[in-house]
mmCIF file of C-alpha atoms in Angstrom:
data_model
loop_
_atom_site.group_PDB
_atom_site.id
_atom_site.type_symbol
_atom_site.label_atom_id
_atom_site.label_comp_id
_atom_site.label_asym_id
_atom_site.label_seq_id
_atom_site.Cartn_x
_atom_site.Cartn_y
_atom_site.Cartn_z
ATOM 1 C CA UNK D 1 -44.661 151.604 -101.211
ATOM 2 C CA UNK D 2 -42.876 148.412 -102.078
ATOM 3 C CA UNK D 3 -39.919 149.791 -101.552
ATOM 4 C CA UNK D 4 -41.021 151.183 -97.527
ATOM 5 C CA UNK D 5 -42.175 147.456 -97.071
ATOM 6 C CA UNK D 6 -38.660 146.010 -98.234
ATOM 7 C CA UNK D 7 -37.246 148.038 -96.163
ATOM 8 C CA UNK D 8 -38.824 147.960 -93.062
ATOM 9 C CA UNK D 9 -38.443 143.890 -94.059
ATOM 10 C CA UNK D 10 -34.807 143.825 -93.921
ATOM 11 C CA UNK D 11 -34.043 146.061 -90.749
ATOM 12 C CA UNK D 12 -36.479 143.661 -89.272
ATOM 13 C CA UNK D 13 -33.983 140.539 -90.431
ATOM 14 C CA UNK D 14 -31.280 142.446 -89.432
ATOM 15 C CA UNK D 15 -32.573 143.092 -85.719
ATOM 16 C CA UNK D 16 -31.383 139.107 -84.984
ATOM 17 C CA UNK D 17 -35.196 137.319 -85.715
ATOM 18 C CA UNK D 18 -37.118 136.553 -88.925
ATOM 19 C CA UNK D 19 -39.660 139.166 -90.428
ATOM 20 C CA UNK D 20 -42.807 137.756 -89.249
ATOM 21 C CA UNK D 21 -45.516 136.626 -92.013
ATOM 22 C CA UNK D 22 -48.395 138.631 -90.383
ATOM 23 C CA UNK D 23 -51.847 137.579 -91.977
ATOM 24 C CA UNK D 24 -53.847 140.203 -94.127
ATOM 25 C CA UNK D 25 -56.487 141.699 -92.167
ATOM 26 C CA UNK D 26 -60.126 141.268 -93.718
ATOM 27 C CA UNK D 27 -60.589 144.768 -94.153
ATOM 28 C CA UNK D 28 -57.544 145.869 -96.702
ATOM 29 C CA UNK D 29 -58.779 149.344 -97.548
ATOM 30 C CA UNK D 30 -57.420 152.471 -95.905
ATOM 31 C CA UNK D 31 -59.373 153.985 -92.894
ATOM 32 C CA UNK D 32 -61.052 157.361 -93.925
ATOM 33 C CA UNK D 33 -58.980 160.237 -93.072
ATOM 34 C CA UNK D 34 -59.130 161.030 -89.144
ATOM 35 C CA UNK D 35 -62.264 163.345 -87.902
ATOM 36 C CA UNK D 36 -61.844 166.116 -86.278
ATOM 37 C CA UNK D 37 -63.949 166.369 -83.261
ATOM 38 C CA UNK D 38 -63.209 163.047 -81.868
ATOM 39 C CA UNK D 39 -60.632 160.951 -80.665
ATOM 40 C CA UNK D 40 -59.688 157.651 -82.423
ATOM 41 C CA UNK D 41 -58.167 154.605 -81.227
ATOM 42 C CA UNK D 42 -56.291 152.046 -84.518
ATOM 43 C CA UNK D 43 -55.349 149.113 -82.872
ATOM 44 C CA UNK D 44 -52.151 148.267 -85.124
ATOM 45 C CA UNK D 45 -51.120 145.473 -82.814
ATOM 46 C CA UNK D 46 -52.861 143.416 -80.072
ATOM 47 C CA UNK D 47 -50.990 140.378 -79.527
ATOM 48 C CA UNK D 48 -48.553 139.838 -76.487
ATOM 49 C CA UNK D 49 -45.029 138.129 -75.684
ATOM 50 C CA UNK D 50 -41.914 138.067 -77.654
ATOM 51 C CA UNK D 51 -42.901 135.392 -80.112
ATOM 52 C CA UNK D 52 -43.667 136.281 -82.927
ATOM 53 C CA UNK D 53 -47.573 135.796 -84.499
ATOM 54 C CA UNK D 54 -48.460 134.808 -88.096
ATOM 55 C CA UNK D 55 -52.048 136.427 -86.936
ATOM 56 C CA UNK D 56 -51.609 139.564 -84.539
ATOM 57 C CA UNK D 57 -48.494 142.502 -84.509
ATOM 58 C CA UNK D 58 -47.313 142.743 -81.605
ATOM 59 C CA UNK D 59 -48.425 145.945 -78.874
ATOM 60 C CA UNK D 60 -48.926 149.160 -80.946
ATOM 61 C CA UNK D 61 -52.211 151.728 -80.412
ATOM 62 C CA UNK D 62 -52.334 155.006 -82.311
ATOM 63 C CA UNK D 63 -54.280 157.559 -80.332
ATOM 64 C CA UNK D 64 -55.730 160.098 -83.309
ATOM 65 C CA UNK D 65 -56.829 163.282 -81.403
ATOM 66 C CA UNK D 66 -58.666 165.932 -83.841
ATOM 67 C CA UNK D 67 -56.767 164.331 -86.619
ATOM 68 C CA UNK D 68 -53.182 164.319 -84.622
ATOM 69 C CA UNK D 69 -51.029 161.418 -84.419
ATOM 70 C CA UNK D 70 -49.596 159.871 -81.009
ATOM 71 C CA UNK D 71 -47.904 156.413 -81.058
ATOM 72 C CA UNK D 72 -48.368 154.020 -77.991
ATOM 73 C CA UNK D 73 -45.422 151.524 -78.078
ATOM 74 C CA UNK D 74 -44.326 150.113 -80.850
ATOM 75 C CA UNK D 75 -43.564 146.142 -81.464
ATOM 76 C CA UNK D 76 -42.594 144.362 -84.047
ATOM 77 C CA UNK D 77 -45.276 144.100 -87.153
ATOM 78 C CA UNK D 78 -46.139 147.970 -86.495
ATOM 79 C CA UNK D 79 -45.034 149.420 -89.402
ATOM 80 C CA UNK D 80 -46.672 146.678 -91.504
ATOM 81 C CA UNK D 81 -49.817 147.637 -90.218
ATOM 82 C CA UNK D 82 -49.623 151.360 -90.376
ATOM 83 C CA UNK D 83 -48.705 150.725 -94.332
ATOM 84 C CA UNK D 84 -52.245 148.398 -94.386
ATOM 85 C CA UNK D 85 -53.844 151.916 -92.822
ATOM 86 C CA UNK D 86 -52.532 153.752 -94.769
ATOM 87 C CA UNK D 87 -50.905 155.847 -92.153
ATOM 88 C CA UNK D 88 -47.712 157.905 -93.462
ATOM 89 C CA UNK D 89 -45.357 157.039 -90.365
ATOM 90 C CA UNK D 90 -43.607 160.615 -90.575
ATOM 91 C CA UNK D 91 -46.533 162.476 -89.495
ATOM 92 C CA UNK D 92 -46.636 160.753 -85.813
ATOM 93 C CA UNK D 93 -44.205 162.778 -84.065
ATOM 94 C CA UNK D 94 -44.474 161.540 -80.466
ATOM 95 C CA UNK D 95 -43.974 158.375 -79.288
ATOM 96 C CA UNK D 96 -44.582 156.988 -75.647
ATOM 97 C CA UNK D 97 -43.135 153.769 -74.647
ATOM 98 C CA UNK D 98 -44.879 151.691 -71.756
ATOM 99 C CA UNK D 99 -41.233 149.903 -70.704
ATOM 100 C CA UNK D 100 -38.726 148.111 -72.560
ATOM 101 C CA UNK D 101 -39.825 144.465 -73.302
ATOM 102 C CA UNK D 102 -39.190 143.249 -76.558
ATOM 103 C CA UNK D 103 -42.416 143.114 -77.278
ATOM 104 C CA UNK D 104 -43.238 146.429 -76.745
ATOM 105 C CA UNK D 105 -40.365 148.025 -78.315
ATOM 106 C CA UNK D 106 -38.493 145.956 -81.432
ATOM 107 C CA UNK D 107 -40.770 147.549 -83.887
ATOM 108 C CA UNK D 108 -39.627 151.197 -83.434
ATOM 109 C CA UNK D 109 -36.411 150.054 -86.051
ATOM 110 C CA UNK D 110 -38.540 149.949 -89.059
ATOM 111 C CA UNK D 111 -40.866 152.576 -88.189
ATOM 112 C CA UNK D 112 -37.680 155.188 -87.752
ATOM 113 C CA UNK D 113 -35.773 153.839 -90.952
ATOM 114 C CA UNK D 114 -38.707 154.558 -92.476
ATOM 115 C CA UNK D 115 -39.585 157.975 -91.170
ATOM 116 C CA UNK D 116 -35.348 158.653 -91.073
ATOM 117 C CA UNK D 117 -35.495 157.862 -95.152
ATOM 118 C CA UNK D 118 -38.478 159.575 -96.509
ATOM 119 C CA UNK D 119 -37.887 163.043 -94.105
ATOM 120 C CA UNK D 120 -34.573 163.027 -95.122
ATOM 121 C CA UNK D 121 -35.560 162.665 -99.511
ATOM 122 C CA UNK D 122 -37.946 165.292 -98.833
ATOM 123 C CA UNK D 123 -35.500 167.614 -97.222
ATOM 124 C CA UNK D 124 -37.699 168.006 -93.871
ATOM 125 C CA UNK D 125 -36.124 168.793 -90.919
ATOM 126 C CA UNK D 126 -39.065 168.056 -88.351
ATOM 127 C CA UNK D 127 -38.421 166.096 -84.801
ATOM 128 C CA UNK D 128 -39.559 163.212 -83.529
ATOM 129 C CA UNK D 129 -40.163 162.941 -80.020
ATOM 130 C CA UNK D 130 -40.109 159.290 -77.793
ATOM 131 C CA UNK D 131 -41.134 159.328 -74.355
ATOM 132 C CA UNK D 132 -40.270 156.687 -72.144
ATOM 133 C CA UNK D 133 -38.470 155.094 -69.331
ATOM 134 C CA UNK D 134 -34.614 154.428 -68.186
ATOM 135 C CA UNK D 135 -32.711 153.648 -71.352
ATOM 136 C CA UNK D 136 -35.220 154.641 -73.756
ATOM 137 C CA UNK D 137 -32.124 157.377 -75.260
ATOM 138 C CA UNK D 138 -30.309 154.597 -75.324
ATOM 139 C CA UNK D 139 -32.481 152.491 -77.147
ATOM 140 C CA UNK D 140 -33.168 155.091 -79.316
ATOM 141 C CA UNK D 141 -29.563 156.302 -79.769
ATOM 142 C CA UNK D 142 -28.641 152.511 -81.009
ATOM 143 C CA UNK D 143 -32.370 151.930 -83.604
ATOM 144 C CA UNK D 144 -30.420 155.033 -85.163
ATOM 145 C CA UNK D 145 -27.180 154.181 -84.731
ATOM 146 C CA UNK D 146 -28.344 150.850 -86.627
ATOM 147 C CA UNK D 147 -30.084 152.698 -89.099
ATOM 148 C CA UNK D 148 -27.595 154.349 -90.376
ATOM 149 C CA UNK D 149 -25.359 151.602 -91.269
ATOM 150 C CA UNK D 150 -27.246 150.852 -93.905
ATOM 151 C CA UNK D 151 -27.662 154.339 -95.173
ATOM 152 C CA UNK D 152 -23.481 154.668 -95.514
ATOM 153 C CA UNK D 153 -24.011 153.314 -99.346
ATOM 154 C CA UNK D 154 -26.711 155.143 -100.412
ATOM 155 C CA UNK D 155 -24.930 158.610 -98.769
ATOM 156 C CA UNK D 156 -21.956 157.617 -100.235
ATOM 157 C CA UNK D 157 -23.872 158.035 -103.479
ATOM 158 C CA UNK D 158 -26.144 160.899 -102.909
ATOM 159 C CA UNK D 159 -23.936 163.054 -100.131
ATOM 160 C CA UNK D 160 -26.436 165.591 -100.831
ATOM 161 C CA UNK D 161 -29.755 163.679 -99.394
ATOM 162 C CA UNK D 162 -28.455 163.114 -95.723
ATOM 163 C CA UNK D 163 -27.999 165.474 -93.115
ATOM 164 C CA UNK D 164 -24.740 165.477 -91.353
ATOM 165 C CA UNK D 165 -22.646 167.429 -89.024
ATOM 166 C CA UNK D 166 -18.993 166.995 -88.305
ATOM 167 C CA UNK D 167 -19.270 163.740 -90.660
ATOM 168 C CA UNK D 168 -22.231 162.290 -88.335
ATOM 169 C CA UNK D 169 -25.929 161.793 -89.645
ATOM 170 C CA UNK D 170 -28.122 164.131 -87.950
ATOM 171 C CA UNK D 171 -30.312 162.550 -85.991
ATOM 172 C CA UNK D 172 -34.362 163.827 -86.208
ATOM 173 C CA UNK D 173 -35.140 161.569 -83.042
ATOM 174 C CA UNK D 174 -35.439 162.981 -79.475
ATOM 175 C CA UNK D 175 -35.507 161.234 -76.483
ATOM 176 C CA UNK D 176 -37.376 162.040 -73.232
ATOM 177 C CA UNK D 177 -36.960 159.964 -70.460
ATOM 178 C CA UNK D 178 -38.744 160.025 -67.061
ATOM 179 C CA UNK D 179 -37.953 157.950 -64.348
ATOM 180 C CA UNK D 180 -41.346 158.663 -61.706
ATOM 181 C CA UNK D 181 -44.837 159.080 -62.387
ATOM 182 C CA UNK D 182 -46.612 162.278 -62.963
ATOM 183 C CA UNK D 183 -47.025 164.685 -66.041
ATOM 184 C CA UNK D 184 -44.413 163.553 -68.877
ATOM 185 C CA UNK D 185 -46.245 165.348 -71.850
ATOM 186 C CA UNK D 186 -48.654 167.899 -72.595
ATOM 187 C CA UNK D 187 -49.177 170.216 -75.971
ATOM 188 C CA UNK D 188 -52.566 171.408 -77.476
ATOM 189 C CA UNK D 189 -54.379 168.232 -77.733
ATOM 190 C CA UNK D 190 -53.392 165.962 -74.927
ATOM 191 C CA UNK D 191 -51.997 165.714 -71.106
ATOM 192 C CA UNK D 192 -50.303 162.635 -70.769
ATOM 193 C CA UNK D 193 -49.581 161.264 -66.740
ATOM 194 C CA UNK D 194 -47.729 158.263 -66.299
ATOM 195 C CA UNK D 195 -47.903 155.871 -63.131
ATOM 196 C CA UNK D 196 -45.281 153.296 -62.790
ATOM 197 C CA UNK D 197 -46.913 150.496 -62.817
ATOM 198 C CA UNK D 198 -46.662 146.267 -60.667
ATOM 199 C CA UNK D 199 -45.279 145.074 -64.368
ATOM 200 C CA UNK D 200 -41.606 144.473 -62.508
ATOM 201 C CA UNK D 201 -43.254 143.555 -59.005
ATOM 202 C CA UNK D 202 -40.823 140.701 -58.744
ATOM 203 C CA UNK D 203 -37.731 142.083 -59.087
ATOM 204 C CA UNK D 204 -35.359 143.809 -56.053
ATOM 205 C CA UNK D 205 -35.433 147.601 -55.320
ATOM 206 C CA UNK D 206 -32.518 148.229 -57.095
ATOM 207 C CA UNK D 207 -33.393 146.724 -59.794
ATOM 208 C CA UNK D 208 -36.353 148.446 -60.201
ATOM 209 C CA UNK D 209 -34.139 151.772 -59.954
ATOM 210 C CA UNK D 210 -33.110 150.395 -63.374
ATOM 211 C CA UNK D 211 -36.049 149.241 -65.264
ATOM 212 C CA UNK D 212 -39.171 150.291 -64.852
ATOM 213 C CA UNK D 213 -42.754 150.178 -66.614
ATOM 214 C CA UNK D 214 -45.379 152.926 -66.571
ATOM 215 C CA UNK D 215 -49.069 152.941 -67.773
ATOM 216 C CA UNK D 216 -50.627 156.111 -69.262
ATOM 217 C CA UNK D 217 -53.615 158.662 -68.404
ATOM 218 C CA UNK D 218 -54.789 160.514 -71.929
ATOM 219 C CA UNK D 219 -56.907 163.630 -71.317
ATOM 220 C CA UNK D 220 -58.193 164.292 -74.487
ATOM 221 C CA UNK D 221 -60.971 167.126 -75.549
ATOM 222 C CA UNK D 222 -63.336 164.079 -75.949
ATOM 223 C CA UNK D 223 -62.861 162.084 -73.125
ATOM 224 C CA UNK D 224 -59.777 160.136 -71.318
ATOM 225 C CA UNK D 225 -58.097 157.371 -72.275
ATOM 226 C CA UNK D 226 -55.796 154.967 -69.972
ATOM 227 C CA UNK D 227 -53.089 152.727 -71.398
ATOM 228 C CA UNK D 228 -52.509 149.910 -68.381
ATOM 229 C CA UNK D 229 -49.123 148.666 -70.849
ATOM 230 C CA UNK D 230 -48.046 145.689 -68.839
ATOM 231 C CA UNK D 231 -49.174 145.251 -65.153
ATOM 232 C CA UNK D 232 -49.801 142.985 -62.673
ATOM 233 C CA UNK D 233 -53.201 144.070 -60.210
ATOM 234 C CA UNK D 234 -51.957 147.852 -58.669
ATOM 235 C CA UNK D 235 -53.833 150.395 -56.782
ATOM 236 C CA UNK D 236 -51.777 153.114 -58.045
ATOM 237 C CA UNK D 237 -53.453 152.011 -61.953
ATOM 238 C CA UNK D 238 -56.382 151.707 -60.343
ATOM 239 C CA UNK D 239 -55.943 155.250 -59.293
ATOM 240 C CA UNK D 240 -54.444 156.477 -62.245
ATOM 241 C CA UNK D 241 -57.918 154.892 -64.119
ATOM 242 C CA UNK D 242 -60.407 157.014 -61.945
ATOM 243 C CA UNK D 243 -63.152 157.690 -63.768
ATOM 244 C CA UNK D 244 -61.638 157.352 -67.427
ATOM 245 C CA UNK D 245 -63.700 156.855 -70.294
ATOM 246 C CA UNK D 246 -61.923 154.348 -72.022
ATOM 247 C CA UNK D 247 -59.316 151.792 -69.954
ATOM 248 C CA UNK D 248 -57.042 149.853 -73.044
ATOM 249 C CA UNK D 249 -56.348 147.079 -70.860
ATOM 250 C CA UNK D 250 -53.883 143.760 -71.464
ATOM 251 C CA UNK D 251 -55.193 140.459 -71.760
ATOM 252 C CA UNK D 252 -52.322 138.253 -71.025
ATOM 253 C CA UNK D 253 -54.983 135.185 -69.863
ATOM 254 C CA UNK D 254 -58.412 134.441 -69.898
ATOM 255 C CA UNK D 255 -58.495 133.627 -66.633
ATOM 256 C CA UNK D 256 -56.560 131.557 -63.441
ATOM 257 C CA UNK D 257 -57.303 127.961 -65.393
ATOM 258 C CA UNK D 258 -55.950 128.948 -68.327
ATOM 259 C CA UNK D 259 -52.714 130.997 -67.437
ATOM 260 C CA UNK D 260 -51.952 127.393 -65.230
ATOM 261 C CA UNK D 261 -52.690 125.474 -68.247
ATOM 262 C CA UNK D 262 -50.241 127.600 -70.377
ATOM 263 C CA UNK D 263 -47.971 127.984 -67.588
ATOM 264 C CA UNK D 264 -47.627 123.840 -67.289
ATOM 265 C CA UNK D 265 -47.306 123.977 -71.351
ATOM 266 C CA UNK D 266 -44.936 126.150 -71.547
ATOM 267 C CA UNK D 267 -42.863 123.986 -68.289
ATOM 268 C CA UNK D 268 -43.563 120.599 -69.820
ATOM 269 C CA UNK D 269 -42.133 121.845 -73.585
ATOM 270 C CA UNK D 270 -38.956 123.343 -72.353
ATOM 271 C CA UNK D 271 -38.231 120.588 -69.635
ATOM 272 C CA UNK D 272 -38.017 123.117 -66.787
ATOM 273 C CA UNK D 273 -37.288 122.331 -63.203
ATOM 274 C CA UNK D 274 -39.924 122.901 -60.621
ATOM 275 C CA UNK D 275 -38.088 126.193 -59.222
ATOM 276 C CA UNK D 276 -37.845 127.484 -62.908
ATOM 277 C CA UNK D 277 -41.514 126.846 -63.535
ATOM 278 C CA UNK D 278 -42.885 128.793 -60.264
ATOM 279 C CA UNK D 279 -40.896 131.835 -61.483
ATOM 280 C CA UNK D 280 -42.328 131.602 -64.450
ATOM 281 C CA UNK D 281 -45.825 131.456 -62.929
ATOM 282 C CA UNK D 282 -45.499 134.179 -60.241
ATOM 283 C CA UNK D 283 -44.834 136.070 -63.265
ATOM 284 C CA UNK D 284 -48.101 136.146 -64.725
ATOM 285 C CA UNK D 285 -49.820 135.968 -60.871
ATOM 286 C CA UNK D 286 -48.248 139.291 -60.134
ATOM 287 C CA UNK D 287 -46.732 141.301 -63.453
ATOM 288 C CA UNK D 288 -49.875 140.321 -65.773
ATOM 289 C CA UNK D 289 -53.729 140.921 -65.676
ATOM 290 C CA UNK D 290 -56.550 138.110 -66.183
ATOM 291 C CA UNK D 291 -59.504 138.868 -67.367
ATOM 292 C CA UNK D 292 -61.083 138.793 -64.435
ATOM 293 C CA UNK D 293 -58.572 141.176 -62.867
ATOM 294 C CA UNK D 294 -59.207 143.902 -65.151
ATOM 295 C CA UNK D 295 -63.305 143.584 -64.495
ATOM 296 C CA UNK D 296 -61.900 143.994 -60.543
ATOM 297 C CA UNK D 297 -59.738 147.233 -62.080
ATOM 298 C CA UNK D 298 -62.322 148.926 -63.957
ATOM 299 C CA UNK D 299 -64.919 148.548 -61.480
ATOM 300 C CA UNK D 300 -63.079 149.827 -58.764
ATOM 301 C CA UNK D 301 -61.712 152.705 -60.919
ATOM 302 C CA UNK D 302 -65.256 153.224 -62.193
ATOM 303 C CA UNK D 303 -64.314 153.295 -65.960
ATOM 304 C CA UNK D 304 -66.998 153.905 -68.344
ATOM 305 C CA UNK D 305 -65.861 151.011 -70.647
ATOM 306 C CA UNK D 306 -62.858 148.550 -71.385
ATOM 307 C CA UNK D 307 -60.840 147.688 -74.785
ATOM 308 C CA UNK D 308 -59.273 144.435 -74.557
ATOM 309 C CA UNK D 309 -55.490 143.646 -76.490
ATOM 310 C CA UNK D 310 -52.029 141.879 -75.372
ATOM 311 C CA UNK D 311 -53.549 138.836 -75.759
ATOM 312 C CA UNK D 312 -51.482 135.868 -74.387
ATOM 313 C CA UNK D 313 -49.470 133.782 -76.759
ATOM 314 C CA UNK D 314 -51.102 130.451 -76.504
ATOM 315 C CA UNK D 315 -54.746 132.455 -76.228
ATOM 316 C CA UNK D 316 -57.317 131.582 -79.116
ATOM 317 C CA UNK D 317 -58.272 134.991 -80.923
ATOM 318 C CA UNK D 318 -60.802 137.236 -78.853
ATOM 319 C CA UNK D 319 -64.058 135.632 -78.750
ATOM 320 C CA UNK D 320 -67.060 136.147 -76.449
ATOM 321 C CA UNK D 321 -65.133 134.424 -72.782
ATOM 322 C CA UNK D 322 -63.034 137.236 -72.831
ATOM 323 C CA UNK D 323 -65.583 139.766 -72.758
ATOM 324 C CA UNK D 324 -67.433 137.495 -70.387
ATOM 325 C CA UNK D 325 -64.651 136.980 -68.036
ATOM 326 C CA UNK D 326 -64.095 141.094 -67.738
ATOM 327 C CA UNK D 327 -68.500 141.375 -67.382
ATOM 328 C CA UNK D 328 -68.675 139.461 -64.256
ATOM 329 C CA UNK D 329 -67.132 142.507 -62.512
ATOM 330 C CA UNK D 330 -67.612 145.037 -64.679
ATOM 331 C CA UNK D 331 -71.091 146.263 -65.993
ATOM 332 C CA UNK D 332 -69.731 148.722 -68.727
ATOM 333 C CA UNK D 333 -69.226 148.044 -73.021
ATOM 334 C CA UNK D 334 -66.050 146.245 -73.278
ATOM 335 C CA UNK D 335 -64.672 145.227 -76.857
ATOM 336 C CA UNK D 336 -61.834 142.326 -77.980
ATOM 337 C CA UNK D 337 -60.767 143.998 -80.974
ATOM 338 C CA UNK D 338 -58.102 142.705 -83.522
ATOM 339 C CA UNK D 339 -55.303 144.207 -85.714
ATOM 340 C CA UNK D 340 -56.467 147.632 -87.182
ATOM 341 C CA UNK D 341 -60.084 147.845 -85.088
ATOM 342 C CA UNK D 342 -60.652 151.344 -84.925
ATOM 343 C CA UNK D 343 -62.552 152.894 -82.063
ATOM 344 C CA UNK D 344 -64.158 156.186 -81.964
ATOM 345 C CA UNK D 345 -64.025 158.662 -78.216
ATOM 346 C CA UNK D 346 -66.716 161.525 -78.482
ATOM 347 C CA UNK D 347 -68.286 163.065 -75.540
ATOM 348 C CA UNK D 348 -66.931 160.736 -73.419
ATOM 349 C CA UNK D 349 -68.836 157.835 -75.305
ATOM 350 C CA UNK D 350 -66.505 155.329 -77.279
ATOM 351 C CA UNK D 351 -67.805 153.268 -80.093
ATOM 352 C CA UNK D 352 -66.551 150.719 -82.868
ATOM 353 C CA UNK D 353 -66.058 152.434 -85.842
ATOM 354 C CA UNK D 354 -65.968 151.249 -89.354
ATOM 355 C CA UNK D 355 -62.719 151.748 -91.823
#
């Protein structure tokens, strides 16, 4: 295991930032194997923007459906916290990425290196599938691309350990991009229907035709689950959210006050101009949810309950005002978890659960 870690370390390095120093979670011990019979939700990353966090990993959810893996996006920290879970990387074999922010994506290095290495020294030949928007095979073409640069030595070595073909490593990563909403995935377990989503509101039409950000409808056998990624207020989210049982929501700001506050922080520490600074703000106005915008969401999607994570980088840790500020428009349970919460979906009823 020491060995995964220094690994997944390194790549990190090599990706053009520092490995981040994440904290140790409270609860150290493995999570129980998955149930079947239920869906789970392991939170392996709740913090938001591209800096990085000595407390929170950045976006990463694992959806567990009757003991099946499915990976929703992937930053940096994520493989760090699937080794604290105890969850062997190689057995999720679909990915879904909400768009490609940095934040949302820069972890999928480590997690393939990892899954490239050990599939590869136990002679398994399995795929693995990521879903996602324009450029997502191109993303994924250059993690392995990456990868492999640093497996030329050990290959070199062992010839015998590495797939290749015509003198090229064989890739075990697949690449499924979709470029407008509707059913992307479906296989025993799950249906997965994307909606693009307001999180590139701001930018021109074409664009747009370029880069473009989606949030997720789950059916599962124990209830649905919608993934908002990054949004700004949208009726087609709200629509994709009818009557789901669980909404996972972002909480880029508490509220109005306090995205201002960071907004004039933010302006006053990097000496922007005026202009600069209102483009900065109408970004979080129209591309990110309060949380008094997703109370407005799930009330008018009629959601049976909200899970809170994406929380903003100059946001204290989840305490009771977020909770309160989603409450004064929605009635149903909503939870702020942290790093490696795990959440339980059974007839349509979600609950905390323990490790």
């Amino acid at each position: 295991m020491v060995a995964r870690v220094a690994s997944a370390a390194i790549l990190a390095m090599a990706l053009g930032a520092a490995a981040p120093v994440f904290a140790a979670p409270d609860v150290q011990s493995a999570p129980a194997a998955p149930r079947e019979g239920q869906t789970e939700i392991l939170f392996l990353g709740t913090g938001g923007g591209p800096p990085l966090r000595a407390d929170r990993s950045k976006p990463a959810t694992l959806l567990i459906v009757d003991g099946r893996y499915y990976l929703f996006d992937c930053g940096t920290g994520t493989m760090q916290r699937m080794l604290q879970a105890g969850i062997d990387s190689q057995q999720i074999q679909t990915i879904f990425l909400t768009h490609l922010h940095s934040d949302h994506d820069l972890g999928l290095v480590p997690v393939l290196a990892n899954d490239y290495f050990l599939l590869n020294l136990k002679g398994a030949t399995q795929t693995i599938s990521i879903y996602g928007p324009p450029q997502t095979k191109e993303l994924v073409d250059a993690a392995f691309r990456f990868i492999t640069i640093s497996v030329r030595p050990f290959a070199a070595e062992n010839p015998d350990t590495y797939r290749t073909s015509n003198g090229h490593f064989v890739s075990p990563f697949q690449s499924h991009e979709f470029a407008r909403g509707g059913l992307i995935f479906q296989d025993d377990k799950i249906r997965v229907v994307a909606a693009e989503n307001s999180h590139y509101a701001l930018m021109t039409g074409q664009q747009r035709r370029t880069f473009q950000s989606y949030s997720y409808r789950v059916d599962t056998p124990h209830g649905t689950v919608v993934f908002t990624g990054d949004t700004g207020p949208s009726e087609a989210v709200e629509r994709l959210a009818k009557d789901a049982d669980v909404l996972v929501a972002e909480a880029d700001a508490l509220n109005a006050a306090t995205r201002d506050q960071f907004v004039k922080g933010m302006s006053a520490r990097s000496h922007w101009s005026p202009m600069r600074t209102q483009e900065f703000r109408a970004h979080f106005i129209s591309e990110h949810l309060d949380t008094n915008e997703i109370g407005q969401l799930a009330a008018g999607a009629q959601v049976r309950s909200v899970i809170l994570y994406h929380y903003g980088p100059d946001d204290p840790p989840p305490h009771a005002s977020y909770v309160e500020g989603v409450r004064k428009y929605f009635n149903g349970p909503v939870f702020a978890p942290d790093d490696l919460d795990l959440y339980c979906l059974s007839d349509h009823v979600v609950r905390e659960c323990k490790h």
